[in-house]
Amino acid sequence: MTLAEKTIAYEREELLTGCQAVAQAVRLADVDVIAAYPIRPYTEVMDNLSRIIADGQLDAEYIVADSEHSQFEIVKHASSVGARAFAGSSGTGWMYGFEALVVTATDRLPVLFLVGNRALDDPGAFGVEHNDALAIRDMGWLLCWATTAQEALEHVLIGYRVAEDPRVRMPMALALDGAFLTHSQHMVRVPAAETVRRFLPPFDLGDRRLHPDNPISIAPQVNEDWVMELRRQNWEAARRARRVIEQAYREFNELFGERYGTPFFDEYMTDDAEVVLVGLGTVAMPARTAVRRLREHGHRVGYVNLRWFRPFPGPELRASLARFRAVGVIDRDFAHGSPDDGGVLLHEVRSCLYPLPERPQVLNFLTGLGGRDISIDDVTSMYEQTLAAGRGRALEPAVRWIGVREEAARGVPEERRP
Amino acid sequence: MTQTSDLAFDRIAGVRKTPLEEFYASGHRTCQGCESALVMRQFAKASGPRTVVTGSTGCMYVANTSYMTTPWVVPWMHTQLGAAGPSAIGMAAGLRALMRKGRIAQERINVISFCGDLGGGDMGLSGISGALQSPYDLLIILYDNESAANTDIQATGLTTYGAQTTFTPPGKVHRVMQRRWKKNVAGMLAVGHPTCRYVATACSAYPPLDFLNKVRKALAVGGPTFIHTFDPCPKGWDYHPSYSHELGELGIKCGIFPLYEIVDGRVSYTYDPKKKGRIPVREYLEKQGRFAHLIDEDVAYIQRRVDAMWEEWEIPGVAPLKGGLRPA
Ligand SMILES: Cc1ncc(C[n+]2csc(CCOP(=O)(O)OP(=O)(O)O)c2C)c(N)n1
Ligand code: SF4
Ligand SMILES: [Mg+2]
């Protein structure tokens, strides 16, 4: 008998949006302190949690903060006394609290944040873009994207489990594409509280918790005497996190049924593929549909959905992508002025592939910015371009915009300006 | 509701009754004569061992807590420059949740957060306001050395009018570069947060024991509370360190820094100039190098404003409204 058979893994199935699924997970994780501040699209998680708390389904301190900076500082300090804490944000709100996000990581406090990805101002746009969450990629955070509401729920539990592990103790950002996941409904199996408790024990900060019985000083001034060694400790924690993540998925699978094959990314129809696209978040939906249609016409294409961005699964992704003739990297973000002017993911994937003696051709597609829809036709076109590159044709330019109105992007012509 | 007068708290009745135990001990590197360091020492002494503290960036972080030589006997954590308010909320909320859920012992733990005049009086004002609306027992102490001292003495919204700082140097054309009148932080917070039961101003030097007892009282009253201290700073104010206490006393006696406490909306003056009189502000200003460039006209302007605060304000030192209520 497996562990899963001995327990009731799931208690019910219901239609939930990404945000609602995260709210259910926060309830199941028995979070102690929640701080809220409004900004679309992540807000819906707080709308749901406030109701869950008001109805007595979760016993937590719930604070409506005066700003994101305060919101993030509240959960950081709640975590420092040993409480399991939750917050979240989107776009410009996430950036407003950035200072607090950085110290949460350097203080090694394992709070969990929902990032409902949103374009950064200016000009105003509610739609998804990944630059908000990606801004913390170098700061010592765990960062992972979910593509369905089910995954969103489960990665709150997996996220706390990894973040709080004494070998890791890093904050965790769970990113959900604004609107496409935060507000789209899926059938979600809600885990049973008892089984969640077995997977996720209560948070124990041990001898790092701030309490009169443990009178420590946290983050005293160190200067050049110690900063480098502390950075090294953060570095090692991020390295150790990879094995802790693998272990967490193994145990998750044992308790909840074989939910996940590989933890860091999943592959769709890649077995005999000639070329693949790689992307983050909900672009996986049109991408998988395009793969199925192209295969009906005999094209050997596949899709690699990258789940964990930090820690980045370097060796694993390298080994996987080495099998293909060309890789098209989809960026729903920008990195203006970077090498070849490509997106953030392009540079990560290319640097990951560099040690290979024979590297696949790499193309980059900048697309879906500000929440613009990425259609099946768009993805099909990316596959066609990547197939051509795999066969040594049309290799330049390496970076291509998909779905942009070139005409409009040139701005108002001189003669029509006032 | 408890009345101001009959509020029971563990008052320190005399200098000889002051507890000997220190919870802010040796190890810090603040300047000689640093009154802000005295604020730290006194609040820790008044609050005792069952306390958790956060401190915002500033002199009381950088000069105070070098790794391996922390002066803090009680648990302490750094918080960001503008985060005194939310850091207190976070600790208090975390402790409350853990106690309610039975994960730590149920007991009274004092939650204290401090910030400087720049960190608390300018940048962190919104967060402190949030904390004063919160349902938690916490005390925020704004230690006011009238400059961004840690970054080499720059003007803040709480620096006295006319003072020389590295951002407001007297020049050939402009003698007075700090033209802002000192922000009335404690009064603003008291008036703006009707459910906050305790707001006070204090000076660790004068009158003796006053600040210690105000800390004790704030913690006894409970809920979110706030104390604004007036801290002479030899480096920033440019005087010999041995005169710190004296300058504190002069600042109170000339009335430039009003000393009061507000409990449940009732104001009582710790030093009441109406009864005890005021010395001229010149006696306070002339002892500090930061005012050396001021001319009689500037001193007269400062004196006029201080006079107006005590003679014309509806609630002297607290609320700068004049003339009572008039029909619309
Ligand atoms: C967000 C941010 N901006 C600027 C600084 C640089 N800084 C460090 S201490 C300080 C001065 C703080 O002044 P105050 O709050 O009055 O405390 P004091 O140094 O006078 O004790 C400044 C500006 C910082 N640490 N964080
Ligand atoms: S500069 Fe002023 S506040 Fe800072 S340590 Fe020196 S005396 Fe204290
Ligand atoms: Mg200051």
Tab-separated table of N, CA and C in Angstrom, chain B residues 79-194:
chain	number	residue	atom	x	y	z
B	79	THR	N	15.447	47.007	10.918
B	79	THR	CA	14.387	47.157	9.942
B	79	THR	C	14.745	48.312	9.018
B	80	GLN	N	14.030	48.422	7.913
B	80	GLN	CA	14.423	49.407	6.896
B	80	GLN	C	14.114	50.831	7.362
B	81	LEU	N	14.727	51.791	6.695
B	81	LEU	CA	14.668	53.190	7.130
B	81	LEU	C	13.235	53.649	7.388
B	82	GLY	N	12.319	53.281	6.509
B	82	GLY	CA	10.934	53.746	6.673
B	82	GLY	C	10.003	52.704	7.250
B	83	ALA	N	10.533	51.698	7.945
B	83	ALA	CA	9.692	50.549	8.291
B	83	ALA	C	9.478	50.345	9.793
B	84	ALA	N	9.631	51.397	10.592
B	84	ALA	CA	9.420	51.222	12.031
B	84	ALA	C	7.996	50.738	12.313
B	85	GLY	N	7.022	51.378	11.686
B	85	GLY	CA	5.620	51.017	11.922
B	85	GLY	C	5.327	49.580	11.534
B	86	PRO	N	5.521	49.227	10.260
B	86	PRO	CA	5.194	47.857	9.857
B	86	PRO	C	6.034	46.786	10.553
B	87	SER	N	7.274	47.089	10.928
B	87	SER	CA	8.058	46.059	11.608
B	87	SER	C	7.437	45.745	12.963
B	88	ALA	N	6.919	46.777	13.629
B	88	ALA	CA	6.260	46.544	14.917
B	88	ALA	C	4.970	45.750	14.713
B	89	ILE	N	4.210	46.105	13.689
B	89	ILE	CA	2.976	45.362	13.396
B	89	ILE	C	3.313	43.894	13.148
B	90	GLY	N	4.340	43.660	12.332
B	90	GLY	CA	4.676	42.284	11.969
B	90	GLY	C	5.043	41.443	13.177
B	91	MET	N	5.898	41.999	14.032
B	91	MET	CA	6.291	41.236	15.224
B	91	MET	C	5.094	40.988	16.134
B	92	ALA	N	4.309	42.043	16.347
B	92	ALA	CA	3.171	41.910	17.266
B	92	ALA	C	2.143	40.918	16.711
B	93	ALA	N	1.894	40.993	15.405
B	93	ALA	CA	0.917	40.087	14.791
B	93	ALA	C	1.415	38.652	14.853
B	94	GLY	N	2.697	38.463	14.563
B	94	GLY	CA	3.265	37.127	14.589
B	94	GLY	C	3.183	36.528	15.983
B	95	LEU	N	3.585	37.310	16.976
B	95	LEU	CA	3.556	36.793	18.352
B	95	LEU	C	2.121	36.489	18.773
B	96	ARG	N	1.186	37.356	18.393
B	96	ARG	CA	-0.208	37.140	18.796
B	96	ARG	C	-0.749	35.842	18.174
B	97	ALA	N	-0.470	35.663	16.890
B	97	ALA	CA	-0.973	34.452	16.229
B	97	ALA	C	-0.365	33.196	16.860
B	98	LEU	N	0.938	33.233	17.106
B	98	LEU	CA	1.606	32.042	17.653
B	98	LEU	C	1.113	31.736	19.068
B	99	MET	N	0.849	32.778	19.850
B	99	MET	CA	0.326	32.553	21.208
B	99	MET	C	-1.088	31.983	21.135
B	100	ARG	N	-1.921	32.562	20.267
B	100	ARG	CA	-3.308	32.093	20.174
B	100	ARG	C	-3.364	30.645	19.696
B	101	LYS	N	-2.455	30.284	18.809
B	101	LYS	CA	-2.467	28.918	18.283
B	101	LYS	C	-1.684	27.952	19.165
B	102	GLY	N	-1.203	28.450	20.313
B	102	GLY	CA	-0.543	27.573	21.281
B	102	GLY	C	0.863	27.143	20.888
B	103	ARG	N	1.485	27.887	19.978
B	103	ARG	CA	2.817	27.454	19.532
B	103	ARG	C	3.917	28.074	20.388
B	104	ILE	N	3.621	29.196	21.055
B	104	ILE	CA	4.547	29.739	22.055
B	104	ILE	C	3.713	30.092	23.281
B	105	ALA	N	4.406	30.241	24.425
B	105	ALA	CA	3.687	30.485	25.680
B	105	ALA	C	2.955	31.824	25.624
B	106	GLN	N	1.782	31.838	26.228
B	106	GLN	CA	0.986	33.060	26.322
B	106	GLN	C	1.620	33.954	27.388
B	107	GLU	N	2.022	35.141	27.017
B	107	GLU	CA	2.601	36.070	27.993
B	107	GLU	C	2.613	37.465	27.390
B	108	ARG	N	2.915	38.457	28.195
B	108	ARG	CA	3.033	39.812	27.702
B	108	ARG	C	4.469	40.022	27.210
B	109	ILE	N	4.629	40.249	25.912
B	109	ILE	CA	5.951	40.586	25.369
B	109	ILE	C	5.861	42.001	24.815
B	110	ASN	N	6.706	42.880	25.294
B	110	ASN	CA	6.685	44.256	24.798
B	110	ASN	C	7.294	44.328	23.406
B	111	VAL	N	6.577	44.936	22.489
B	111	VAL	CA	7.064	45.103	21.120
B	111	VAL	C	7.405	46.584	20.935
B	112	ILE	N	8.690	46.859	20.725
B	112	ILE	CA	9.141	48.251	20.607
B	112	ILE	C	9.919	48.419	19.309
B	113	SER	N	9.628	49.505	18.615
B	113	SER	CA	10.317	49.775	17.371
B	113	SER	C	10.778	51.227	17.398
B	114	PHE	N	12.023	51.463	17.004
B	114	PHE	CA	12.482	52.860	17.011
B	114	PHE	C	12.937	53.299	15.632
B	115	CYS	N	12.912	54.612	15.443
B	115	CYS	CA	13.319	55.191	14.162
B	115	CYS	C	13.824	56.601	14.419
B	116	GLY	N	14.612	57.120	13.487
B	116	GLY	CA	15.104	58.484	13.605
B	116	GLY	C	14.106	59.485	13.049
B	117	ASP	N	14.506	60.762	13.039
B	117	ASP	CA	13.598	61.792	12.554
B	117	ASP	C	13.412	61.700	11.037
B	118	LEU	N	14.452	61.291	10.321
B	118	LEU	CA	14.279	61.118	8.873
B	118	LEU	C	13.487	59.840	8.594
B	119	GLY	N	13.917	58.742	9.214
B	119	GLY	CA	13.262	57.456	8.976
B	119	GLY	C	11.809	57.454	9.420
B	120	GLY	N	11.544	58.021	10.591
B	120	GLY	CA	10.172	57.988	11.112
B	120	GLY	C	9.369	59.230	10.791
B	121	GLY	N	10.017	60.392	10.919
B	121	GLY	CA	9.276	61.647	10.773
B	121	GLY	C	9.005	62.019	9.330
B	122	ASP	N	9.870	61.568	8.416
B	122	ASP	CA	9.637	61.831	6.995
B	122	ASP	C	9.219	60.544	6.281
B	123	MET	N	10.175	59.674	6.026
B	123	MET	CA	9.906	58.513	5.168
B	123	MET	C	8.864	57.553	5.725
B	124	GLY	N	8.928	57.267	6.995
B	124	GLY	CA	8.106	56.195	7.543
B	124	GLY	C	6.783	56.631	8.140
B	125	LEU	N	6.406	57.880	7.890
B	125	LEU	CA	5.208	58.424	8.537
B	125	LEU	C	3.965	57.594	8.219
B	126	SER	N	3.834	57.219	6.959
B	126	SER	CA	2.651	56.448	6.557
B	126	SER	C	2.608	55.100	7.278
B	127	GLY	N	3.766	54.474	7.415
B	127	GLY	CA	3.808	53.181	8.107
B	127	GLY	C	3.523	53.316	9.596
B	128	ILE	N	3.993	54.409	10.201
B	128	ILE	CA	3.708	54.624	11.624
B	128	ILE	C	2.215	54.881	11.800
B	129	SER	N	1.648	55.641	10.881
B	129	SER	CA	0.210	55.876	10.923
B	129	SER	C	-0.541	54.544	10.856
B	130	GLY	N	-0.083	53.669	9.975
B	130	GLY	CA	-0.711	52.350	9.885
B	130	GLY	C	-0.611	51.591	11.198
B	131	ALA	N	0.558	51.677	11.829
B	131	ALA	CA	0.751	50.967	13.099
B	131	ALA	C	-0.166	51.527	14.184
B	132	LEU	N	-0.356	52.861	14.177
B	132	LEU	CA	-1.178	53.470	15.228
B	132	LEU	C	-2.671	53.186	15.022
B	133	GLN	N	-3.030	52.682	13.845
B	133	GLN	CA	-4.414	52.239	13.631
B	133	GLN	C	-4.579	50.754	13.902
B	134	SER	N	-3.484	50.071	14.178
B	134	SER	CA	-3.548	48.608	14.285
B	134	SER	C	-4.093	48.203	15.651
B	135	PRO	N	-4.492	46.951	15.789
B	135	PRO	CA	-5.053	46.493	17.062
B	135	PRO	C	-3.999	45.940	18.021
B	136	TYR	N	-2.720	46.186	17.745
B	136	TYR	CA	-1.682	45.504	18.534
B	136	TYR	C	-1.110	46.383	19.638
B	137	ASP	N	-0.558	45.715	20.658
B	137	ASP	CA	0.199	46.419	21.689
B	137	ASP	C	1.595	46.627	21.144
B	138	LEU	N	1.946	47.878	20.899
B	138	LEU	CA	3.293	48.157	20.399
B	138	LEU	C	3.649	49.605	20.726
B	139	LEU	N	4.938	49.863	20.810
B	139	LEU	CA	5.408	51.220	21.097
B	139	LEU	C	6.409	51.617	20.028
B	140	ILE	N	6.171	52.771	19.428
B	140	ILE	CA	7.125	53.297	18.456
B	140	ILE	C	7.803	54.511	19.068
B	141	ILE	N	9.137	54.487	19.068
B	141	ILE	CA	9.907	55.607	19.616
B	141	ILE	C	10.639	56.295	18.475
B	142	LEU	N	10.324	57.561	18.274
B	142	LEU	CA	11.035	58.340	17.258
B	142	LEU	C	12.108	59.136	17.989
B	143	TYR	N	13.365	58.772	17.788
B	143	TYR	CA	14.459	59.492	18.438
B	143	TYR	C	14.918	60.589	17.482
B	144	ASP	N	14.821	61.808	17.959
B	144	ASP	CA	14.958	62.963	17.066
B	144	ASP	C	16.246	63.724	17.367
B	145	ASN	N	17.275	63.449	16.570
B	145	ASN	CA	18.524	64.205	16.704
B	145	ASN	C	18.577	65.320	15.660
B	146	GLU	N	17.442	65.588	15.049
B	146	GLU	CA	17.253	66.725	14.148
B	146	GLU	C	18.153	66.714	12.927
B	147	SER	N	18.555	65.536	12.481
B	147	SER	CA	19.238	65.446	11.191
B	147	SER	C	19.299	63.981	10.789
B	148	ALA	N	19.621	63.761	9.526
B	148	ALA	CA	20.022	62.433	9.094
B	148	ALA	C	21.463	62.320	9.542
B	149	ALA	N	21.637	61.922	10.794
B	149	ALA	CA	22.960	62.000	11.413
B	149	ALA	C	23.905	60.967	10.815
B	150	ASN	N	23.384	59.786	10.596
B	150	ASN	CA	24.241	58.692	10.150
B	150	ASN	C	24.898	58.966	8.809
B	151	THR	N	24.203	59.683	7.946
B	151	THR	CA	24.739	59.941	6.606
B	151	THR	C	25.516	61.253	6.563
B	152	ASP	N	25.881	61.741	7.727
B	152	ASP	CA	26.716	62.932	7.881
B	152	ASP	C	25.926	64.218	8.009
B	153	ILE	N	24.849	64.164	8.743
B	153	ILE	CA	24.132	65.371	9.184
B	153	ILE	C	23.490	66.133	8.023
B	154	GLN	N	22.417	65.544	7.473
B	154	GLN	CA	21.625	66.277	6.487
B	154	GLN	C	20.299	66.728	7.114
B	155	ALA	N	19.755	67.812	6.569
B	155	ALA	CA	18.488	68.341	7.072
B	155	ALA	C	17.369	67.331	6.856
B	156	THR	N	16.432	67.283	7.808
B	156	THR	CA	15.216	66.471	7.674
B	156	THR	C	14.023	67.407	7.887
B	157	GLY	N	12.830	66.854	7.816
B	157	GLY	CA	11.628	67.647	8.080
B	157	GLY	C	11.500	68.033	9.545
B	158	LEU	N	12.419	67.548	10.377
B	158	LEU	CA	12.352	67.851	11.808
B	158	LEU	C	13.542	68.693	12.281
B	159	THR	N	14.414	69.064	11.342
B	159	THR	CA	15.554	69.898	11.713
B	159	THR	C	15.059	71.319	12.017
B	160	THR	N	15.591	71.911	13.074
B	160	THR	CA	15.177	73.262	13.455
B	160	THR	C	15.458	74.257	12.329
B	161	TYR	N	14.544	75.194	12.140
B	161	TYR	CA	14.689	76.263	11.157
B	161	TYR	C	16.058	76.921	11.301
B	162	GLY	N	16.716	77.105	10.180
B	162	GLY	CA	17.968	77.861	10.187
B	162	GLY	C	19.216	77.039	10.436
B	163	ALA	N	19.062	75.791	10.866
B	163	ALA	CA	20.249	75.018	11.256
B	163	ALA	C	21.136	74.722	10.053
B	164	GLN	N	22.421	74.779	10.284
B	164	GLN	CA	23.371	74.352	9.257
B	164	GLN	C	23.463	72.831	9.282
B	165	THR	N	23.327	72.235	8.106
B	165	THR	CA	23.593	70.806	7.950
B	165	THR	C	24.377	70.667	6.651
B	166	THR	N	24.789	69.455	6.320
B	166	THR	CA	25.567	69.307	5.088
B	166	THR	C	24.705	69.545	3.846
B	167	PHE	N	23.398	69.470	3.973
B	167	PHE	CA	22.504	69.807	2.858
B	167	PHE	C	22.009	71.249	2.940
B	168	THR	N	22.238	71.905	4.050
B	168	THR	CA	21.753	73.278	4.204
B	168	THR	C	22.875	74.171	4.748
B	169	PRO	N	23.945	74.333	3.962
B	169	PRO	CA	25.069	75.155	4.441
B	169	PRO	C	24.766	76.640	4.224
B	170	PRO	N	25.196	77.507	5.150
B	170	PRO	CA	25.026	78.939	4.904
B	170	PRO	C	25.970	79.367	3.780
B	171	GLY	N	25.465	80.148	2.840
B	171	GLY	CA	26.311	80.560	1.725
B	171	GLY	C	26.397	82.066	1.614
B	172	LYS	N	27.053	82.507	0.545
B	172	LYS	CA	27.267	83.953	0.394
B	172	LYS	C	25.966	84.669	0.059
B	173	VAL	N	25.078	83.999	-0.629
B	173	VAL	CA	23.810	84.633	-1.007
B	173	VAL	C	22.672	84.201	-0.088
B	174	HIS	N	22.653	82.894	0.239
B	174	HIS	CA	21.579	82.379	1.092
B	174	HIS	C	22.144	81.997	2.450
B	175	ARG	N	21.758	82.748	3.457
B	175	ARG	CA	22.265	82.474	4.803
B	175	ARG	C	21.515	81.277	5.406
B	176	VAL	N	20.202	81.275	5.196
B	176	VAL	CA	19.378	80.209	5.761
B	176	VAL	C	18.935	79.278	4.643
B	177	MET	N	19.424	78.082	4.660
B	177	MET	CA	19.027	77.099	3.643
B	177	MET	C	17.970	76.140	4.196
B	178	GLN	N	17.939	75.915	5.511
B	178	GLN	CA	16.868	75.095	6.095
B	178	GLN	C	15.731	76.050	6.426
B	179	ARG	N	14.775	76.166	5.490
B	179	ARG	CA	13.687	77.127	5.666
B	179	ARG	C	12.407	76.437	6.114
B	180	ARG	N	12.458	75.116	6.263
B	180	ARG	CA	11.261	74.384	6.698
B	180	ARG	C	11.097	74.543	8.207
B	181	TRP	N	9.878	74.758	8.658
B	181	TRP	CA	9.635	74.762	10.102
B	181	TRP	C	9.440	73.332	10.565
B	182	LYS	N	9.973	73.032	11.731
B	182	LYS	CA	9.964	71.645	12.234
B	182	LYS	C	8.566	71.038	12.220
B	183	LYS	N	8.495	69.869	11.665
B	183	LYS	CA	7.229	69.142	11.584
B	183	LYS	C	6.773	68.744	12.983
B	184	ASN	N	5.476	68.844	13.208
B	184	ASN	CA	4.915	68.583	14.536
B	184	ASN	C	4.436	67.137	14.613
B	185	VAL	N	5.394	66.217	14.712
B	185	VAL	CA	5.054	64.803	14.490
B	185	VAL	C	4.130	64.231	15.573
B	186	ALA	N	4.498	64.426	16.834
B	186	ALA	CA	3.697	63.794	17.890
B	186	ALA	C	2.272	64.336	17.883
B	187	GLY	N	2.165	65.673	17.732
B	187	GLY	CA	0.833	66.275	17.708
B	187	GLY	C	0.018	65.755	16.536
B	188	MET	N	0.678	65.701	15.372
B	188	MET	CA	-0.013	65.214	14.170
B	188	MET	C	-0.516	63.781	14.368
B	189	LEU	N	0.314	62.950	14.969
B	189	LEU	CA	-0.084	61.556	15.142
B	189	LEU	C	-1.196	61.430	16.182
B	190	ALA	N	-1.107	62.243	17.246
B	190	ALA	CA	-2.149	62.180	18.275
B	190	ALA	C	-3.484	62.647	17.700
B	191	VAL	N	-3.455	63.767	16.995
B	191	VAL	CA	-4.693	64.324	16.453
B	191	VAL	C	-5.260	63.423	15.366
B	192	GLY	N	-4.371	62.785	14.627
B	192	GLY	CA	-4.813	61.992	13.473
B	192	GLY	C	-5.258	60.579	13.786
B	193	HIS	N	-5.050	60.131	15.013
B	193	HIS	CA	-5.378	58.729	15.330
B	193	HIS	C	-6.202	58.658	16.604
B	194	PRO	N	-7.484	58.931	16.477
B	194	PRO	CA	-8.332	59.073	17.674
B	194	PRO	C	-8.390	57.831	18.556
